Amino acid sequence: MYNSLVALASMGGLGIVLSVGLVIAAKMFAVESDERTEQIETALPGVNCGACGYAGCRSLAEAIASGKAPVNGCPVGGLAVAQKIAEIMGTITEAPARKVAQVLCKGGCEEAKQRAEYDGPKNCRVMNIIQGGDKACTYGCLGGGTCVEACPFDAMYMNENGLPVVIEEKCTGCGKCVEACPRNIIILVGEEYGVHIRCRSHAPGKEVRQVCQVGCIACRRCEKECPVNAITVADNLAEIDYDKCTVCRRCVAVCPMHTIEAQEGKPEIPAKIAG
Amino acid sequence: MEYLLLFVATVLVNNFVLVQFLGICPFLGVSKQVSTSVGMGIATTFVMVMAALASWLIQHFILIPLGLQYLQTLSFILVIAALVQLVEMFLHKSIPGLYRAMGIFLPLITTNCAVLGLALNAMLRNYNLGESLVYGFGAGVGFTLALILIAGIREEIQFADIPKPLKGQAIALIIAGLLSLAFSGFAGMI
């Protein structure tokens, strides 16, 4: 009986001493933090993808709480998250511009010429270092699927043709695939734009024809056809200026290589023509 | 000399992770990158030295005088948990950069059985205060060494063509086994 009482008293005493010590320490080492930071952090998606440009959700929460970042700074969470944060901060907001990833290469196993058998690791960065992979085109997709692996939202997959496909409903525009691609063929584009020149080859037209059935040969037909001068051909490659593009699809019709592609469900943006 | 011997014995011959199989959770969990494993190792070493000190004091000033040695486990866990909390608060206030870099690892050390094992082992072997501290430091260094070794290997095999069923944790466990086998070579050295 006596023993158990001593045990109880000593352990209880130890616990109380430690907890009092911790309370004092907590007061001494108290760090003043904005309580809104915590609230904002819980409202954010919490995947720490870095699409906002900050190191993680915590950093963005701190930046928003201190007014350094806008309340709609999280492109992943979209309007729902922006509104929640706006409520915490006591302001109103509009939806952040949503961007989705676009793969600018159409040269899969069928269209692009293969120049060698590749039997190494299925990783684009490795393939890029080892003689630039197995395809003859040195600008296009390597087909290793590193972008798919990098996607934290399962918004990409490799199709049977060996090309990555973006599932736009799932894509949050975090840019992880853009970083992962050693060939820089993935870009982030505002989701409303539905016309893309899916080639990044700066090789002369003749060379492109030799290695790929769907590459840009820089024939300039799209440049001439575009009513708003959104397309320019420079260094053997047509490029689209999305700020000017009205998604009229005229370039798609004239492209002889079918490099320019129109996506369904993205209508023309007529407002821009007037402006 | 005695202390040096004890130190080497703790780091290599009786390595906490690879020979005594303590602290396997952080060993597998925080060993994907060398940089984070170094941070974890340093934090754990610090806590281990502090735990060796605190547990020695508790043992010799509370438990033994009162004849309560059977409450070792309970009281040591209590002290270690409080200690980690204290370290966390201190870091948060004075070195916020380090606090952020360590992140979730710090509170995780509370549940690292290597720290408790160290405290219990030191009492089992009747170490004096100096020996306890050296033992704690050696255990921490040994833990860090094991963590860096496996992290280095895991970084190297990232691009290796590992068969699918063995990817991830499976290959990590195999590496851990091989490392442990290698460390068994130190047995009987001291």
XYZ file of C-alpha atoms in Angstrom:
465
model
C 0.000 0.000 0.000
C 2.732 2.365 1.050
C 4.742 1.463 -2.055
C 1.952 2.187 -4.469
C 1.263 5.494 -2.761
C 4.899 6.513 -3.152
C 4.798 5.434 -6.784
C 1.611 7.373 -7.399
C 2.886 10.469 -5.660
C 6.299 10.456 -7.336
C 5.016 9.884 -10.854
C 2.184 12.357 -10.364
C 4.660 14.837 -8.939
C 7.014 14.294 -11.843
C 4.181 14.844 -14.282
C 3.055 18.021 -12.564
C 6.599 19.405 -12.326
C 7.203 18.703 -16.015
C 3.901 20.167 -17.112
C 4.417 23.308 -15.056
C 7.907 23.546 -16.528
C 6.472 23.219 -20.017
C 3.836 25.862 -19.354
C 6.507 28.270 -18.173
C 8.678 27.402 -21.152
C 5.723 27.907 -23.491
C 5.209 31.384 -22.054
C 8.894 32.167 -22.264
C 9.341 30.914 -25.798
C 5.940 31.995 -27.056
C 6.090 32.930 -30.707
C 3.576 35.481 -31.806
C 1.780 34.037 -34.755
C -1.185 35.330 -36.645
C -4.030 32.948 -35.857
C -5.366 33.533 -39.327
C -2.298 31.703 -40.656
C -3.529 28.481 -39.083
C -7.050 28.988 -40.399
C -5.832 29.737 -43.903
C -3.546 26.749 -43.819
C -6.468 24.459 -43.009
C -8.461 25.993 -45.844
C -5.694 25.354 -48.384
C -5.528 21.991 -50.163
C -2.415 20.963 -48.211
C -0.640 19.126 -51.011
C 2.384 21.472 -50.879
C 2.678 21.440 -54.659
C 4.255 24.878 -54.968
C 2.026 26.086 -57.803
C 1.509 29.378 -55.949
C 5.222 30.110 -56.053
C 5.733 29.604 -52.329
C 7.557 26.756 -50.632
C 4.351 25.066 -49.524
C 0.841 25.649 -48.237
C 2.209 26.902 -44.914
C 4.357 29.565 -46.588
C 1.468 30.743 -48.730
C -0.770 30.915 -45.650
C 1.811 33.111 -43.922
C 2.110 35.330 -46.979
C -1.666 35.737 -47.294
C -2.078 36.464 -43.588
C 0.553 39.183 -43.754
C -0.965 40.611 -46.913
C 1.951 39.755 -49.194
C -0.061 37.379 -51.339
C -3.598 37.763 -52.712
C -6.382 35.676 -51.146
C -6.827 33.853 -54.439
C -3.134 32.998 -54.545
C -3.776 29.262 -54.629
C -4.409 28.235 -58.239
C -5.082 24.652 -57.209
C -7.948 25.274 -54.807
C -9.782 27.514 -57.243
C -12.739 29.669 -56.320
C -13.935 27.534 -53.405
C -10.691 27.879 -51.477
C -10.272 31.536 -52.445
C -13.699 32.343 -51.011
C -12.963 30.512 -47.778
C -9.722 32.432 -47.355
C -11.415 35.685 -48.290
C -13.907 35.033 -45.500
C -11.062 34.542 -43.026
C -9.345 37.697 -44.207
C -12.615 39.627 -44.401
C -12.447 40.504 -48.087
C -14.123 39.363 -51.274
C -12.444 37.673 -54.186
C -12.789 36.377 -57.692
C -11.635 33.033 -59.031
C -7.953 32.738 -59.777
C -7.178 32.263 -63.458
C -7.046 28.525 -63.967
C -4.241 27.141 -66.037
C -3.849 23.623 -67.356
C -0.862 21.789 -68.760
C -0.557 21.285 -72.517
C 1.809 18.776 -74.067
C 3.369 20.357 -77.145
C 4.330 17.237 -79.055
C 2.230 14.879 -81.155
C 5.037 12.565 -82.188
C 4.223 9.273 -80.523
C 5.516 5.838 -81.442
C 3.476 5.884 -84.670
C 4.293 9.335 -85.995
C 7.881 9.844 -84.895
C 10.703 7.875 -86.451
C 12.645 5.632 -84.129
C 16.391 5.570 -84.644
C 17.485 3.028 -82.049
C 16.299 0.451 -79.563
C 16.333 1.886 -76.045
C 16.445 -0.570 -73.168
C 17.530 1.622 -70.272
C 15.562 3.064 -67.347
C 12.155 4.465 -68.286
C 12.935 7.983 -67.161
C 13.012 10.988 -69.475
C 15.929 12.648 -67.751
C 18.072 9.550 -68.063
C 16.933 9.043 -71.667
C 17.763 12.642 -72.482
C 21.320 12.228 -71.216
C 21.850 8.881 -72.959
C 22.088 10.101 -76.561
C 18.735 11.861 -76.352
C 16.492 8.828 -76.256
C 15.361 6.516 -79.031
C 13.410 8.897 -81.267
C 15.072 10.583 -84.236
C 13.597 13.981 -83.277
C 15.765 15.701 -80.697
C 13.077 18.191 -79.651
C 10.039 16.007 -79.024
C 8.586 13.891 -76.259
C 10.884 11.117 -75.047
C 7.974 8.976 -73.901
C 9.533 8.003 -70.574
C 6.533 9.158 -68.564
C 8.484 11.251 -66.060
C 5.819 13.969 -66.234
C 3.135 11.399 -65.389
C 5.147 10.249 -62.385
C 5.656 13.832 -61.271
C 1.930 14.667 -61.329
C 0.674 14.793 -57.725
C -2.976 14.807 -58.801
C -3.116 11.761 -61.113
C -4.094 14.104 -63.907
C -1.839 12.555 -66.544
C -1.402 9.182 -68.179
C 0.593 7.692 -71.051
C -1.535 6.641 -74.023
C -0.858 3.567 -76.197
C 1.005 5.793 -78.601
C 3.606 6.599 -75.950
C 2.562 10.202 -75.362
C 1.432 11.818 -72.114
C -2.176 12.954 -71.968
C -3.461 15.622 -69.582
C -6.864 15.051 -68.002
C -7.846 18.693 -67.885
C -10.642 18.289 -65.332
C -8.082 16.975 -62.846
C -5.191 19.258 -63.811
C -4.587 22.026 -61.302
C -1.826 23.822 -63.143
C 0.765 23.178 -60.456
C 3.550 22.924 -63.009
C 5.250 19.827 -61.615
C 5.203 18.179 -65.054
C 6.600 21.340 -66.647
C 9.568 21.103 -64.316
C 9.950 17.365 -64.796
C 10.161 17.459 -68.600
C 13.789 17.701 -69.754
C 12.636 18.704 -73.257
C 10.435 21.573 -72.056
C 7.495 20.487 -74.184
C 4.877 20.961 -71.471
C 3.560 24.463 -70.807
C 0.810 25.945 -68.669
C -1.933 27.662 -70.636
C -5.138 29.323 -69.514
C -7.876 26.716 -69.673
C -10.029 28.727 -72.080
C -7.519 28.415 -74.928
C -8.321 25.459 -77.151
C -5.876 25.795 -80.056
C -2.305 24.593 -79.642
C 0.695 24.177 -81.913
C 1.856 20.809 -80.713
C 5.484 20.891 -81.783
C 8.655 22.328 -80.314
C 11.097 21.431 -83.057
C 13.410 24.154 -84.248
C 14.815 21.889 -86.957
C 14.357 23.007 -90.603
C 11.192 21.747 -92.308
C 13.019 19.163 -94.382
C 14.592 17.570 -91.348
C 11.306 17.583 -89.470
C 9.614 15.737 -92.340
C 12.305 13.066 -92.186
C 11.794 12.311 -88.500
C 8.136 13.060 -87.786
C 4.805 12.958 -89.608
C 3.186 15.638 -87.471
C 5.946 18.162 -86.767
C 5.929 21.862 -87.589
C 7.726 22.516 -90.885
C 7.480 26.297 -90.547
C 5.477 26.736 -93.774
C 3.983 29.973 -92.433
C 0.440 29.174 -93.604
C -0.932 29.540 -90.109
C 0.878 32.840 -89.684
C -0.762 34.219 -92.826
C -4.184 32.813 -91.963
C -4.406 34.139 -88.416
C -6.751 37.174 -88.322
C -5.308 38.575 -85.104
C -1.594 37.956 -85.755
C -1.346 35.625 -82.808
C 0.981 33.218 -84.610
C 4.565 34.003 -85.492
C 7.070 31.713 -87.161
C 10.598 32.171 -85.920
C 13.592 29.873 -85.938
C 11.733 27.191 -87.929
C 8.855 26.957 -85.487
C 5.387 28.478 -85.322
C 4.444 29.776 -81.899
C 1.126 31.003 -80.635
C 0.698 34.119 -78.514
C -2.154 33.074 -76.244
C -2.808 36.662 -75.169
C -3.915 37.418 -78.719
C -5.494 34.078 -79.685
C -9.272 34.090 -80.075
C -9.578 30.326 -80.622
C -11.077 30.881 -84.108
C -9.546 27.630 -85.371
C -8.619 28.961 -88.826
C -4.990 27.909 -88.420
C -6.090 24.372 -87.589
C -7.704 24.007 -90.996
C -4.686 25.156 -92.989
C -1.920 23.299 -91.155
C -0.635 20.703 -93.684
C 1.068 18.575 -91.018
C -1.897 18.656 -88.612
C 0.468 19.956 -85.968
C -2.032 22.564 -84.843
C -4.796 20.968 -82.881
C -8.155 22.236 -81.688
C -9.683 20.941 -78.482
C -13.386 20.296 -78.247
C -15.536 22.150 -75.775
C -13.493 25.375 -75.845
C -15.475 28.010 -77.786
C -14.214 31.066 -79.600
C -13.468 34.141 -77.507
C -15.042 36.920 -79.610
C -14.600 39.706 -77.054
C -10.922 39.994 -77.879
C -11.478 40.898 -81.532
C -13.248 44.101 -80.594
C -10.627 44.982 -78.016
C 40.411 6.043 -23.205
C 37.562 4.199 -21.588
C 35.114 6.796 -22.867
C 36.564 6.598 -26.361
C 36.179 2.845 -26.331
C 32.585 3.169 -25.163
C 31.922 5.708 -27.901
C 33.302 3.526 -30.696
C 31.525 0.487 -29.288
C 28.198 2.348 -29.302
C 28.616 3.834 -32.761
C 29.866 0.759 -34.598
C 29.776 -2.499 -32.655
C 26.446 -1.981 -30.928
C 24.952 0.399 -33.467
C 21.454 1.190 -32.250
C 19.746 0.796 -35.586
C 21.721 -1.817 -37.457
C 22.719 -4.133 -34.610
C 20.110 -3.568 -31.904
C 17.246 -2.826 -34.321
C 15.968 0.199 -32.432
C 14.478 3.245 -34.142
C 13.564 1.433 -37.357
C 10.632 3.767 -38.099
C 12.626 6.947 -38.770
C 15.384 4.769 -40.254
C 13.024 3.773 -43.074
C 10.813 6.845 -43.043
C 13.306 9.694 -43.200
C 15.993 8.076 -45.314
C 15.067 9.067 -48.838
C 17.424 12.047 -49.017
C 20.811 12.554 -47.436
C 20.063 16.172 -46.521
C 16.927 15.416 -44.481
C 18.528 12.387 -42.866
C 21.398 14.571 -41.642
C 18.879 16.975 -40.060
C 16.995 14.128 -38.437
C 20.234 12.593 -37.207
C 21.436 15.791 -35.576
C 18.068 16.420 -33.907
C 17.958 12.859 -32.584
C 21.547 13.036 -31.334
C 20.729 16.195 -29.423
C 17.633 14.663 -27.856
C 19.540 11.479 -27.008
C 22.246 13.344 -25.092
C 19.600 15.338 -23.241
C 17.616 12.167 -22.546
C 20.711 10.401 -21.200
C 21.274 13.293 -18.799
C 17.643 13.597 -17.700
C 17.079 9.873 -17.264
C 20.266 9.543 -15.221
C 19.120 12.319 -12.919
C 15.656 10.785 -12.524
C 17.094 7.347 -11.885
C 19.585 8.434 -9.256
C 17.639 11.167 -7.489
C 14.067 9.876 -7.637
C 13.747 6.227 -8.583
C 16.596 4.618 -6.640
C 16.093 6.553 -3.359
C 12.387 5.675 -3.423
C 12.935 2.106 -4.601
C 10.822 2.651 -7.706
C 13.091 1.208 -10.410
C 10.134 -0.680 -11.881
C 8.688 2.679 -13.011
C 11.700 3.364 -15.255
C 9.861 2.966 -18.552
C 6.985 5.206 -17.550
C 9.059 7.994 -16.070
C 11.597 7.988 -18.895
C 8.897 8.263 -21.551
C 7.415 11.161 -19.607
C 10.726 12.972 -19.379
C 11.684 12.362 -22.990
C 8.326 13.623 -24.234
C 8.600 16.766 -22.138
C 12.173 17.256 -23.275
C 11.287 17.060 -26.947
C 8.478 19.551 -26.395
C 10.916 21.894 -24.717
C 13.457 21.562 -27.525
C 10.709 22.202 -30.055
C 9.566 25.389 -28.315
C 13.134 26.574 -27.918
C 13.903 26.020 -31.599
C 10.655 27.643 -32.703
C 11.561 30.760 -30.771
C 15.296 31.044 -31.290
C 16.136 29.228 -34.543
C 12.949 29.298 -36.648
C 14.854 28.281 -39.788
C 16.030 25.035 -38.247
C 12.586 24.486 -36.717
C 10.978 24.706 -40.129
C 13.618 22.507 -41.735
C 13.058 19.733 -39.199
C 9.301 20.064 -39.327
C 7.503 16.901 -38.312
C 10.723 15.041 -37.414
C 11.050 16.821 -34.099
C 7.821 15.613 -32.468
C 8.451 12.222 -34.059
C 11.595 11.798 -31.975
C 9.337 11.469 -28.922
C 8.165 8.122 -30.211
C 11.588 6.990 -31.384
C 12.232 3.839 -29.400
C 15.993 4.299 -29.804
C 15.808 7.207 -27.342
C 13.916 5.181 -24.744
C 16.138 2.178 -25.414
C 19.163 4.326 -24.756
C 17.853 5.519 -21.407
C 16.867 2.014 -20.286
C 20.101 0.432 -21.531
C 22.253 3.004 -19.759
C 20.508 2.231 -16.452
C 20.732 -1.523 -17.056
C 24.496 -1.252 -17.400
C 24.845 1.007 -14.349
C 26.677 3.752 -16.215
C 27.796 6.801 -14.282
C 26.817 10.267 -15.507
C 29.834 10.716 -17.784
C 29.417 7.287 -19.321
C 25.714 7.886 -19.821
C 26.386 11.090 -21.725
C 29.038 9.470 -23.943
C 26.685 6.539 -24.484
C 23.894 8.920 -25.491
C 26.138 10.846 -27.856
C 27.511 7.641 -29.375
C 24.013 6.293 -29.882
C 23.042 9.515 -31.663
C 26.107 9.452 -33.902
C 25.502 5.780 -34.685
C 21.878 6.540 -35.560
C 22.959 9.421 -37.809
C 25.573 7.227 -39.482
C 23.055 4.491 -40.226
C 20.557 7.027 -41.534
C 23.090 8.696 -43.843
C 24.346 5.337 -45.112
C 20.921 4.102 -46.135
C 19.873 7.501 -47.488
C 22.973 7.604 -49.674
C 22.273 4.151 -51.062
C 18.599 4.944 -51.638
C 19.542 8.081 -53.548
C 21.910 6.061 -55.712
C 19.362 3.388 -56.618
C 16.644 5.848 -57.575
C 17.225 5.352 -61.260
C 18.154 1.698 -61.023
C 15.902 -0.736 -62.814
C 14.366 -2.390 -59.768
C 11.750 -5.118 -60.351
C 8.285 -3.715 -59.712
C 7.346 -5.805 -56.639
C 10.543 -4.660 -54.903
C 10.178 -0.924 -55.513
C 9.940 1.506 -52.607
C 9.900 0.158 -49.075
C 10.656 -3.419 -50.112
C 14.076 -2.618 -51.536
C 14.705 -0.304 -48.566
C 14.150 -3.218 -46.207
C 16.534 -5.383 -48.213
C 19.166 -2.638 -48.089
C 18.623 -2.312 -44.352
C 19.165 -6.045 -43.970
C 22.381 -5.961 -45.981
C 23.660 -2.971 -44.029
C 22.867 -4.764 -40.799
C 24.753 -7.796 -42.081
C 27.728 -5.592 -42.835
C 27.662 -4.103 -39.346
C 27.592 -7.546 -37.790
C 31.185 -7.719 -39.010
C 32.108 -5.356 -36.160
C 30.884 -7.869 -33.579
C 33.556 -8.888 -31.108
C 35.890 -6.071 -32.160
C 35.789 -4.535 -28.704
